[in-house]
Short mmCIF file of C-alpha atoms and ligand atoms in Angstrom, two decimals:
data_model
loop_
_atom_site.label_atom_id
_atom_site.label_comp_id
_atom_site.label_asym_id
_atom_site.label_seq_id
_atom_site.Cartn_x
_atom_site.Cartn_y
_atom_site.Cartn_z
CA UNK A 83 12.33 7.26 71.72
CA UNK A 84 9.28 9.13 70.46
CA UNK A 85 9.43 12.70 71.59
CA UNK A 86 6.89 13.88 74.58
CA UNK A 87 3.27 14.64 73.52
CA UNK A 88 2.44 18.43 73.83
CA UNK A 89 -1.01 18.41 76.31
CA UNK A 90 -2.14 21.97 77.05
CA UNK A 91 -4.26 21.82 80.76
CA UNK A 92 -6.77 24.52 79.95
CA UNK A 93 -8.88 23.76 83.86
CA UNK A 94 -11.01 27.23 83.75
CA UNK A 95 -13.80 27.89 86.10
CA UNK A 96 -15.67 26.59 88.92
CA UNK A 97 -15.05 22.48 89.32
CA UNK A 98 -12.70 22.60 86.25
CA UNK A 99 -9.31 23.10 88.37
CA UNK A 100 -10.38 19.96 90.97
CA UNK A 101 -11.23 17.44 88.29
CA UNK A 102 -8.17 18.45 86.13
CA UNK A 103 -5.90 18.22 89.24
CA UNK A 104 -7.13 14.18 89.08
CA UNK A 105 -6.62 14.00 85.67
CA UNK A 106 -2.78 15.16 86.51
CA UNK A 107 -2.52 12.23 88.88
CA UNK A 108 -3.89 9.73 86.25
CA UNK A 109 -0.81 11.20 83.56
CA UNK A 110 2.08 11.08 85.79
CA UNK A 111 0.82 7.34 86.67
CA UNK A 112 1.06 6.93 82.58
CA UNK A 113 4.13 8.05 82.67
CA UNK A 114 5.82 6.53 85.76
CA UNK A 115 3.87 2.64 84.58
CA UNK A 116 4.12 3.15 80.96
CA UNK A 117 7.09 4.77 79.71
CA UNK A 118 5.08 7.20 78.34
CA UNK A 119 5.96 11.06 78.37
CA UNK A 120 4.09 14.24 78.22
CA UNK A 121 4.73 17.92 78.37
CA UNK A 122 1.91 19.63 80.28
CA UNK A 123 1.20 22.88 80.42
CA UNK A 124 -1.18 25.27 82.19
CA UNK A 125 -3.16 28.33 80.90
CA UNK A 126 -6.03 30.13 82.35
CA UNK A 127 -9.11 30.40 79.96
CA UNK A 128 -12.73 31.62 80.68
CA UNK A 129 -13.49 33.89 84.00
CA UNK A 130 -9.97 33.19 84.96
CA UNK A 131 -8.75 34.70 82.66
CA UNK A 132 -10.64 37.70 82.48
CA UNK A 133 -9.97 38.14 85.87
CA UNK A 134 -6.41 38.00 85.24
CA UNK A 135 -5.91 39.39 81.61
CA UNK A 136 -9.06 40.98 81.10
CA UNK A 137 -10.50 38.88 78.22
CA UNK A 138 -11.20 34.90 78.25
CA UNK A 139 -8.42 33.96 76.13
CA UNK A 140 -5.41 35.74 75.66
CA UNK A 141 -3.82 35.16 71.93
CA UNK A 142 -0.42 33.65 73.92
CA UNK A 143 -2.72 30.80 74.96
CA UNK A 144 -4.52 30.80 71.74
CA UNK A 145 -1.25 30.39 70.36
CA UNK A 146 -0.40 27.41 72.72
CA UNK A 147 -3.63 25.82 71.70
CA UNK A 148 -2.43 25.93 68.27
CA UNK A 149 1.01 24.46 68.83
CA UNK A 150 -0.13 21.54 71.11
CA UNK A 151 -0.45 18.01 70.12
CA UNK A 152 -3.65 18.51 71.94
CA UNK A 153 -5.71 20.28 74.72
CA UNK A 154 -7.46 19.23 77.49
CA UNK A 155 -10.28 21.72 78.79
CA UNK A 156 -12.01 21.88 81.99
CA UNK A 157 -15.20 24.16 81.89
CA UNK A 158 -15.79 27.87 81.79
CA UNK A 159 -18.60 30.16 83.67
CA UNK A 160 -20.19 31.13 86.76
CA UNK A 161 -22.26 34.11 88.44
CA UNK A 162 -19.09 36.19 89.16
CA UNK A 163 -19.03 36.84 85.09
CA UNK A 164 -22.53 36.75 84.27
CA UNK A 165 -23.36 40.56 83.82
CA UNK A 166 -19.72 40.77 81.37
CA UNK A 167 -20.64 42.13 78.30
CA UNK A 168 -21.04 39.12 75.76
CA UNK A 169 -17.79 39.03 74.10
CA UNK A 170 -16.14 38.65 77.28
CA UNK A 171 -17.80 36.26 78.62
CA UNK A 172 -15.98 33.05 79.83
CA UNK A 173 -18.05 30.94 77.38
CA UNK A 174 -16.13 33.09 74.41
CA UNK A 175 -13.03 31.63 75.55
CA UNK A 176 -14.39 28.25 74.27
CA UNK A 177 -16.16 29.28 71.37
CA UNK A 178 -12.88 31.06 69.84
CA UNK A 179 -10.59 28.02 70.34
CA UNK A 180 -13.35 25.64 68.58
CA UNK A 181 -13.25 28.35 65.80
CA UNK A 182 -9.57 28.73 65.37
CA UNK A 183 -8.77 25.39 65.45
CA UNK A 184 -11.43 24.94 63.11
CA UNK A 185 -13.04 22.13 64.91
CA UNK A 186 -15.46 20.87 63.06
CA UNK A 187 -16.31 17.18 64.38
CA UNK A 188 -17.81 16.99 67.74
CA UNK A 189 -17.30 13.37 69.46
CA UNK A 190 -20.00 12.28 72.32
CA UNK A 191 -19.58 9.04 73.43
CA UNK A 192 -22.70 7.38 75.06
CA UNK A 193 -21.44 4.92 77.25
CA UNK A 194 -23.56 2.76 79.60
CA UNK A 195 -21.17 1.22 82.69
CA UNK A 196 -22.81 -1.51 84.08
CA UNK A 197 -22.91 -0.36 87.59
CA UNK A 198 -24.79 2.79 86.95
CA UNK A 199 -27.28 1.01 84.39
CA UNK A 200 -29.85 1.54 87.15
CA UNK A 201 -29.45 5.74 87.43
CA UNK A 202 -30.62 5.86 83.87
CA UNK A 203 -34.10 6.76 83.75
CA UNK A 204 -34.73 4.43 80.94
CA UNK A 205 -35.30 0.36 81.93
CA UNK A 206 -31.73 -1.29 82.51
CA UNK A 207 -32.56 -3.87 79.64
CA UNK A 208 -32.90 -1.15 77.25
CA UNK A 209 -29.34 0.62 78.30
CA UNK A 210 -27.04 -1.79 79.63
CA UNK A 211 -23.89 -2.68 77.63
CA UNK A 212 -24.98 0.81 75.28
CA UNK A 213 -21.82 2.10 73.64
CA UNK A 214 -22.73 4.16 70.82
CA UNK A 215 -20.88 7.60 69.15
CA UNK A 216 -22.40 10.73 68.28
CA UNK A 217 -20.53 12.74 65.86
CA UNK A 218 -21.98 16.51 65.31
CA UNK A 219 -20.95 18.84 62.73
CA UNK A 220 -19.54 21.77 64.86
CA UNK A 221 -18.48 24.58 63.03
CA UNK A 222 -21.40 24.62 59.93
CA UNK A 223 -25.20 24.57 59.64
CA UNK A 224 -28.12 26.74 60.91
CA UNK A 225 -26.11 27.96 63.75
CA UNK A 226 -23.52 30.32 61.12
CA UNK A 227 -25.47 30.27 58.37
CA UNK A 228 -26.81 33.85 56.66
CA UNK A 229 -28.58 35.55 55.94
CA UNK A 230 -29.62 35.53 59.63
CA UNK A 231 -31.15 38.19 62.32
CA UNK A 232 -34.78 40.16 63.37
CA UNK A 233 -36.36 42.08 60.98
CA UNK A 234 -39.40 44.35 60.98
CA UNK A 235 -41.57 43.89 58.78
CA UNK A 236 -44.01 46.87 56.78
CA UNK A 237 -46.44 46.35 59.14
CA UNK A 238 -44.42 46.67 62.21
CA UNK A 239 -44.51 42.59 62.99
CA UNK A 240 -40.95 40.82 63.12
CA UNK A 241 -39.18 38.24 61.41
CA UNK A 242 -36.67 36.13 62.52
CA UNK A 243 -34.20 34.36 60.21
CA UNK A 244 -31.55 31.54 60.49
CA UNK A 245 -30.75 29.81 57.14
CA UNK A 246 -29.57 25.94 56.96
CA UNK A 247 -26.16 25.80 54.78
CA UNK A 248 -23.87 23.02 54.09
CA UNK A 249 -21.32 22.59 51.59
CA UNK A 250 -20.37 19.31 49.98
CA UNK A 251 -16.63 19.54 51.42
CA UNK A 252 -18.58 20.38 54.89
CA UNK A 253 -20.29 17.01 54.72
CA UNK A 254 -17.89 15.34 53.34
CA UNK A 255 -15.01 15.71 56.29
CA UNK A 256 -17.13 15.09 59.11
CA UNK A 257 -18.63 11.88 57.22
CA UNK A 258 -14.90 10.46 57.30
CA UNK A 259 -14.54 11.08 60.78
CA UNK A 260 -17.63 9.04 61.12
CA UNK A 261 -16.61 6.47 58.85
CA UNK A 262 -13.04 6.18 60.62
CA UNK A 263 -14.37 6.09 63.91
CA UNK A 264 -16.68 2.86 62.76
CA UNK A 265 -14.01 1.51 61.66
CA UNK A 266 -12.16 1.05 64.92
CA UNK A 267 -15.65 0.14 66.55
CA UNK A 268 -18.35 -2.05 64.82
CA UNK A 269 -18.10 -1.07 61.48
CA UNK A 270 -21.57 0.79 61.21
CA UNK A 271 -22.84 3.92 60.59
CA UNK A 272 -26.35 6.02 60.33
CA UNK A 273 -26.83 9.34 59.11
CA UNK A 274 -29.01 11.71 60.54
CA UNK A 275 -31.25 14.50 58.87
CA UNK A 276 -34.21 15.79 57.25
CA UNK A 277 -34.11 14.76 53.55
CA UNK A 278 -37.59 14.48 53.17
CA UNK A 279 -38.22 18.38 53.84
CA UNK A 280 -34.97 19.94 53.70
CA UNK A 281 -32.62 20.52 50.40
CA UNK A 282 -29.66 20.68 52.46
CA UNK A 283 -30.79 17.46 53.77
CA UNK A 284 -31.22 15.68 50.17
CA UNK A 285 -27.58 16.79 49.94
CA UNK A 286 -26.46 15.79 53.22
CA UNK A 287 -27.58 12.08 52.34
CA UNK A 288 -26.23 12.34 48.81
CA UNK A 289 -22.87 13.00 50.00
CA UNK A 290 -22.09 11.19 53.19
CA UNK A 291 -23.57 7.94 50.74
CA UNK A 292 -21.10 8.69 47.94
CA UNK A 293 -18.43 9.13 50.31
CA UNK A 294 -19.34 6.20 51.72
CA UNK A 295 -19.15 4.59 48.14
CA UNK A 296 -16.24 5.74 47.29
CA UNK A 297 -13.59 5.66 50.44
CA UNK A 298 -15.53 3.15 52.40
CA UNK A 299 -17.46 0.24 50.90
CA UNK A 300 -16.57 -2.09 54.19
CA UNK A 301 -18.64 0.17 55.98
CA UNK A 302 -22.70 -0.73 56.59
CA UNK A 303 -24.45 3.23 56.20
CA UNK A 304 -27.63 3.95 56.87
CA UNK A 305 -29.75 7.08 56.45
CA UNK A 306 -32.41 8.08 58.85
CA UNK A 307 -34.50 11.12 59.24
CA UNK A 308 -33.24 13.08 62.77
CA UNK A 309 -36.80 12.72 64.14
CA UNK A 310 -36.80 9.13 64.00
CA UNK A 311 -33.71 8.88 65.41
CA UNK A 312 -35.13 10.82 68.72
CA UNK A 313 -37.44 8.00 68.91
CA UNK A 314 -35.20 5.47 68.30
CA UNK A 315 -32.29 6.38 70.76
CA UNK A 316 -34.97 6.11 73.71
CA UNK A 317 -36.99 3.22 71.76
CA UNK A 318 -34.06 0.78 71.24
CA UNK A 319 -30.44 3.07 71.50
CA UNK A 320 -28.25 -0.14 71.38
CA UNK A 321 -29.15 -0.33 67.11
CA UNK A 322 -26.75 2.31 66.86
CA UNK A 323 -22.88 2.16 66.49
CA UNK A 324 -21.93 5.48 65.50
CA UNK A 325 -24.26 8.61 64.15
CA UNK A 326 -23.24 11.62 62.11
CA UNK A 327 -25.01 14.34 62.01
CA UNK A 328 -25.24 18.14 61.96
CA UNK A 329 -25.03 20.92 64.08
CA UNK A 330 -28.33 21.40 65.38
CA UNK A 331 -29.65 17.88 65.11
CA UNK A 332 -26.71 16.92 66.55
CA UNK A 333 -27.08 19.65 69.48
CA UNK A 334 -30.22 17.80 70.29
CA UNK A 335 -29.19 14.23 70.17
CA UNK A 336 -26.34 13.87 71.37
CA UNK A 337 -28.19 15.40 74.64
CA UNK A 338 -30.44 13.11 74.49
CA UNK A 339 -27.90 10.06 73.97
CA UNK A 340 -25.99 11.50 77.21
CA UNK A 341 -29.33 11.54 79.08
CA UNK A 342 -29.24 8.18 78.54
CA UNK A 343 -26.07 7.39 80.91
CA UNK A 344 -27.67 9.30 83.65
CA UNK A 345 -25.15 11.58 84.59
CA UNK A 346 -23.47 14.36 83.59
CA UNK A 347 -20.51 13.42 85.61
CA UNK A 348 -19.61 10.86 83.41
CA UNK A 349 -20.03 12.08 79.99
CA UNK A 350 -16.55 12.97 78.20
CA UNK A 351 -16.44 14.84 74.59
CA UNK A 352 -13.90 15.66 71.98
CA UNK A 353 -13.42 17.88 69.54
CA UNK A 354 -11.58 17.49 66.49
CA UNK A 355 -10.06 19.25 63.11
CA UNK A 356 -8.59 18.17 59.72
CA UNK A 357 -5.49 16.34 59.58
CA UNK A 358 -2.25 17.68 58.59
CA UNK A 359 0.36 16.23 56.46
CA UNK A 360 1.32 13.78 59.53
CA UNK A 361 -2.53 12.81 60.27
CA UNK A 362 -2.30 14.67 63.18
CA UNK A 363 -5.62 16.28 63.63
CA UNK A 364 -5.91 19.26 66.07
CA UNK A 365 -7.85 18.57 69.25
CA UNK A 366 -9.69 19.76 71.96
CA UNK A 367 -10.90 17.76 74.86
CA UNK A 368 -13.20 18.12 77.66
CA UNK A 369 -16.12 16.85 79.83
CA UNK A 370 -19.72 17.73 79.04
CA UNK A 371 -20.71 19.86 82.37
CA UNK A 372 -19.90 22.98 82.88
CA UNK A 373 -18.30 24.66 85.78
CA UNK A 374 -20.51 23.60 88.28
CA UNK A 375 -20.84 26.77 90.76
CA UNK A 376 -23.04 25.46 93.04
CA UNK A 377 -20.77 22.58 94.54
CA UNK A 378 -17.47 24.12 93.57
CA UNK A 379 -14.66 24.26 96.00
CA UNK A 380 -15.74 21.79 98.20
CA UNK A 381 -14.60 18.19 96.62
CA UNK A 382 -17.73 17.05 95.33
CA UNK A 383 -17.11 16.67 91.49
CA UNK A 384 -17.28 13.57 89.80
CA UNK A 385 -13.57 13.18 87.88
CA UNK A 386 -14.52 10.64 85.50
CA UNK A 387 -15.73 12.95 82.91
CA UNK A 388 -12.58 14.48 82.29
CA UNK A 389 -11.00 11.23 83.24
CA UNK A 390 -12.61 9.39 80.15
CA UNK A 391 -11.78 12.75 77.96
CA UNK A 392 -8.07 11.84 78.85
CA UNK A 393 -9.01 8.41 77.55
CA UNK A 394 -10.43 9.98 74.16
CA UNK A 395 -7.10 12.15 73.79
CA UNK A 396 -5.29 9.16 74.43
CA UNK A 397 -7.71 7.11 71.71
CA UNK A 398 -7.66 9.23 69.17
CA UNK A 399 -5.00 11.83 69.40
CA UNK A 400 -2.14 9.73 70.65
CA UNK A 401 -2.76 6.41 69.13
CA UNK A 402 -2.78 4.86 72.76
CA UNK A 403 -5.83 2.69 72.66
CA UNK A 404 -4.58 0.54 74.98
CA UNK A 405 -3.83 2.93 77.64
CA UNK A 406 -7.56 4.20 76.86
CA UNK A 407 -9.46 0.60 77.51
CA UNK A 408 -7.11 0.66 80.73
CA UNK A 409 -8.50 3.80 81.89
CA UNK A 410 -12.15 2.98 80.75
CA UNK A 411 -11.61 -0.61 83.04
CA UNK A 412 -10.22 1.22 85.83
CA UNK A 413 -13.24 3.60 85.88
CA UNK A 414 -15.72 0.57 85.45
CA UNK A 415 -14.08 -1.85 88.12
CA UNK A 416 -13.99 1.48 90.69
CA UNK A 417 -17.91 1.66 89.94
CA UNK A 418 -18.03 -2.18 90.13
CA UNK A 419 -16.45 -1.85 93.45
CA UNK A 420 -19.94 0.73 94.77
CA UNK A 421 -17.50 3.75 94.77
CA UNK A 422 -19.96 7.43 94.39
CA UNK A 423 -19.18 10.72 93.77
CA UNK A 424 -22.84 12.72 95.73
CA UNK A 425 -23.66 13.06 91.90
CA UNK A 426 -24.32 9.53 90.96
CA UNK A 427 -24.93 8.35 94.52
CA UNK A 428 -26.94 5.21 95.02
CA UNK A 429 -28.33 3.22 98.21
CA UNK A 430 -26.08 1.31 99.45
CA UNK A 431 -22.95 2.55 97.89
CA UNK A 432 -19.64 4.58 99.55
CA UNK A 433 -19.84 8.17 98.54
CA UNK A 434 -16.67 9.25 97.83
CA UNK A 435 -15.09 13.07 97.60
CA UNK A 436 -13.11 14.09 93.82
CA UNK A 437 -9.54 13.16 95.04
CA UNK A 438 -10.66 9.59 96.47
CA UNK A 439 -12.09 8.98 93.20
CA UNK A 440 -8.69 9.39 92.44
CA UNK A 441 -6.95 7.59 94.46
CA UNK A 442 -9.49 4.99 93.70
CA UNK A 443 -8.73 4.83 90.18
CA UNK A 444 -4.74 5.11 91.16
CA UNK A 445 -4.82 1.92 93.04
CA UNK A 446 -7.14 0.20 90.17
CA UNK A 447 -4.48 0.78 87.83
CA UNK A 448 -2.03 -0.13 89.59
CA UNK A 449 -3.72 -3.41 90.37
CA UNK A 450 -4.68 -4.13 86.52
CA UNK A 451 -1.89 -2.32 84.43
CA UNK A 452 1.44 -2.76 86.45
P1 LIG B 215 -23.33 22.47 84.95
O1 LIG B 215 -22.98 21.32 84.06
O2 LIG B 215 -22.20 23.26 85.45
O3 LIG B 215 -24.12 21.92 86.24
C1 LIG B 215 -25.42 21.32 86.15
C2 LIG B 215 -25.65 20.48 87.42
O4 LIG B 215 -24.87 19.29 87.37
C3 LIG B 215 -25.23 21.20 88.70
O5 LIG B 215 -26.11 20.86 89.75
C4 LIG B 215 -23.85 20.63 89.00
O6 LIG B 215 -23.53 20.64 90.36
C5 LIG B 215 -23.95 19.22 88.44
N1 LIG B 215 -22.66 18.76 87.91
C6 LIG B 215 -22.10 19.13 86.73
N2 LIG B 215 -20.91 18.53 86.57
C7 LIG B 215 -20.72 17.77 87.68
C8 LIG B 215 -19.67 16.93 88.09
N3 LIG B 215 -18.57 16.72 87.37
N4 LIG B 215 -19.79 16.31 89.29
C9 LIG B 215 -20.88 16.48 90.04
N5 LIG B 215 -21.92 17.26 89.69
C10 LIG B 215 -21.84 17.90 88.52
O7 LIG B 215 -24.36 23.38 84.18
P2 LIG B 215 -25.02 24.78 84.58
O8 LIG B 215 -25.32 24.79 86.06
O9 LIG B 215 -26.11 24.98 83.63
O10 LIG B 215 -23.92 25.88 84.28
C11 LIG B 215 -22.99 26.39 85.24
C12 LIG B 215 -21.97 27.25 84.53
O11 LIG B 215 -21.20 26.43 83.62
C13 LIG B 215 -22.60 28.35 83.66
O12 LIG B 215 -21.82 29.51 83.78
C14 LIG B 215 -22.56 27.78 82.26
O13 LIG B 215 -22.50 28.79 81.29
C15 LIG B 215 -21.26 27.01 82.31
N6 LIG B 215 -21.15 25.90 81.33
C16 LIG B 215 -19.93 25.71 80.79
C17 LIG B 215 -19.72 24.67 79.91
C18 LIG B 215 -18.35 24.48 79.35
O14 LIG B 215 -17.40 25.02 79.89
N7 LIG B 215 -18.18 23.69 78.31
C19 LIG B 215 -20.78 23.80 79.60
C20 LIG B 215 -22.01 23.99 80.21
C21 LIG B 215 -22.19 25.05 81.09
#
C-alpha cells in the first residue's frame, strides 16, 4: 500500500481555523470512503504564532513545510497585529514559506458554478460554464527586481524605481506548468505581456513560444498583450483555457478573473515549486481571502474556498483527480440544492452557518461517492 501523504494544516488567523476544521471533516471522509490515508499535522503561522512564539513562523514549522508532501494554509492577519513592526507581521509568515519553497507558479482557478452564475456582476451568458486557469509567475518580475527604492534627486524632487527582470530559465519553468496544466484541461494556452513596449516582454514571448516548440507542439499557444487580455476576460472570458503570465500582470488578472465568480468565498489557489527527482513538486495551498476579522468567530465563513484548495492538492499534488471532480460535484450539487453561506446569499435560498456547509457536503458525498 502506498505510504500516507504528508499534509501540513497551517489554519492561521481570523476565519482560517473554522474553514480548516471543515476541510478536516472532508479528509477523514477520504479516508474512511476511499482507502485513502493522510498524516495531518497542525502548526500555528501568522498572528498565532507571534502570539505564541513571538515571530510568524518559527523555523520548526518552516522545516515541516519543507518536509511535507504538501501544505494546506488558511489565512493570516487581523487588527490585533496591525501596529507589529513589518517583519513580524502575520503576512511575513506567508511570504517566507512562498520564498523558501521557492514557489514560483501561482494557480487561480476561475470557476463559474452554475448556481451562483447570477452573483457575478457580469451577464450570466457571458460567465456560465467559465472554467479557465490563471497561472502567475510568483517569485520573479517587477516585484524583486533591482535596482529598486526612492531617491532624491539634485534638485530635491524624488524618484522612485522598480525594474522589470526575467530570466530565460524564469520563463521557461512557469511556461511548463502552463503547458502541463493545458494538457490535463483543453489543450490551450495564451500568454500574457507587454511585448510591444517592454524588452522583457519580447523575451517573455520568445521563450514561452520556443518552449512551446520544443516540449509541446500538441499544445495551441497564443500570445496576447496583458491589456487586451483585461478587456477580454470581461469582454468574452470563456476564450480562455489557461493563461500564463507574470507577477504583476498576473497580480492584476487573476483578480479580475476571480471577480468574475462573484465571491471570494469560493475562490481556491495553489502554489507550486520545481519538481524533484520523483516529480514531486513542493506545494502550498490555500483560499484567496484573508482572515476575515470582521465575521470571525461566529460561523459565518464560506468553506468552499479551502474546500476546492483541498481539491487542487488532491489534483495536482496527489494525483487524485478523481477524488478532486468528486469534491468539485459535491460543492456544485450542495449549491444546486439553494444551500448559502451570508456571503453568497441569494433570495430565496437557505443560508447556512460554516459547519452545515459541511455537513452538507458530508452527506453529498456520501450520496454520490459511496
Ligand atoms: P478578507 O478576504 O479577509 O475579507 C474581505 C471581505 O470578504 C470581508 O468582508 C470578509 O468578511 C469577506 N470574506 C472573506 N472570506 C470570506 C469567507 N470565506 N466567507 C465569507 N466571507 C468572507 O480581506 P481583508 O478584509 O482585506 O483583510 C483582512 C485580513 O486578512 C488583513 O489582516 C489582511 O492582511 C489579511 N489577508 C490575508 C490573506 C492571506 O492570508 N493570504 C489574504 C488577504 C488578506
Amino acid at each position: 500500500m502506498a505510504s500516507n501523504k504528508k499534509i501540513l494544516f497551517l489554519p492561521g488567523d481570523g476565519i482560517g481555523s473554522e474553514v480548516m476544521a471543515e476541510v478536516r471533516r472532508i479528509l477523514e471522509w477520504l479516508e474512511a470512503s476511499r482507502a485513502l490515508g493522510f498524516d495531518i499535522t497542525e502548526d500555528l503561522v501568522g498572528g498565532a504564532s507571534y502570539d505564541a512564539h513571538g515571530t510568524p513562523l518559527t523555523d520548526d514549522t518552516m522545516n515541516a513545510a519543507m518536509n511535507a508532501d504538501a501544505v494546506l494554509f488558511g489565512s493570516v492577519g487581523g487588527p490585533k497585529w496591525d501596529d507589529l513592526d513589518f517583519s513580524l507581521k502575520p503576512e511575513r509568515g506567508l511570504l517566507r514559506l512562498r520564498k523558501e519553497m521557492d514557489l514560483f507558479a501561482n494557480l487561480r482557478p476561475a470557476i463559474v458554478f452554475d448556481a451562483l452564475a447570477e452573483a457575478s456582476t457580469l451577464k450570466p451568458e457571458i460567465i456560465s460554464g467559465l472554467d479557465i486557469m490563471i497561472v502567475r509567475e510568483l517569485t520573479g518580475g517587477i516585484y524583486f527586481g533591482e535596482p529598486r527604492g526612492i531617491e532624491t534627486l539634485e534638485d530635491g524632487t524624488r524618484r522612485g524605481i522598480n525594474t522589470q527582470v526575467y530570466t530565460t530559465s524564469e520563463i521557461e519553468r512557469v511556461a511548463r506548468v502552463g503547458f502541463e496544466l493545458a494538457r490535463k484541461r483543453q489543450g490551450r494556452v495564451c500568454s500574457a505581456e507587454k511585448a510591444n513596449v517592454m524588452e522583457s516582454g519580447i523575451l517573455w514571448r520568445e521563450d514561452v513560444q520556443r518552449i512551446r516548440d520544443e516540449e509541446y507542439p500538441d499544445i495551441e499557444l497564443t500570445h496576447m498583450y496583458a491589456d487586451n487580455a483585461a478587456m477580454q476576460l470581461v469582454r468574452n472570458p470563456k476564450q480562455f483555457d489557461v493563461i500564463v503570465t507574470d507577477n504583476l500582470f498576473g497580480d492584476i488578472l487573476s483578480d479580475e478573473a476571480a471577480m468574475l465568480t462573484g465571491s471570494l468565498g469560493m475562490l481556491p489557489s495553489a502554489s507550486l515549486g520545481a519538481p524533484d527527482g520523483t516529480g514531486q513538486r513542493r506545494a502550498l495551498y490555500e483560499p484567496v481571502h484573508g482572515s476575515a476579522p470582521d465575521i470571525a468567530g461566529r460561523g459565518l465563513a464560506n468553506p468552499l474556498a479551502c474546500i476546492l484548495s483541498l481539491g487542487m492538492m488532491l489534483r495536482y499534488s496527489f494525483d487524485l483527480g478523481s477524488e478532486a471532480d468528486l469534491i468539485e460535484t459535491a460543492v456544485s450539487n450542495v449549491l444546486s440544492e439553494g444551500l448559502r453561506t451570508a456571503d453568497i446569499m441569494q433570495p430565496g435560498k437557505a443560508k447556512v452557518s460554516t459547519s452545515v456547509m459541511g455537513d452538507a457536503l458530508l452527506r453529498e458525498l456520501d450520496e454520490i461517492g459511496a
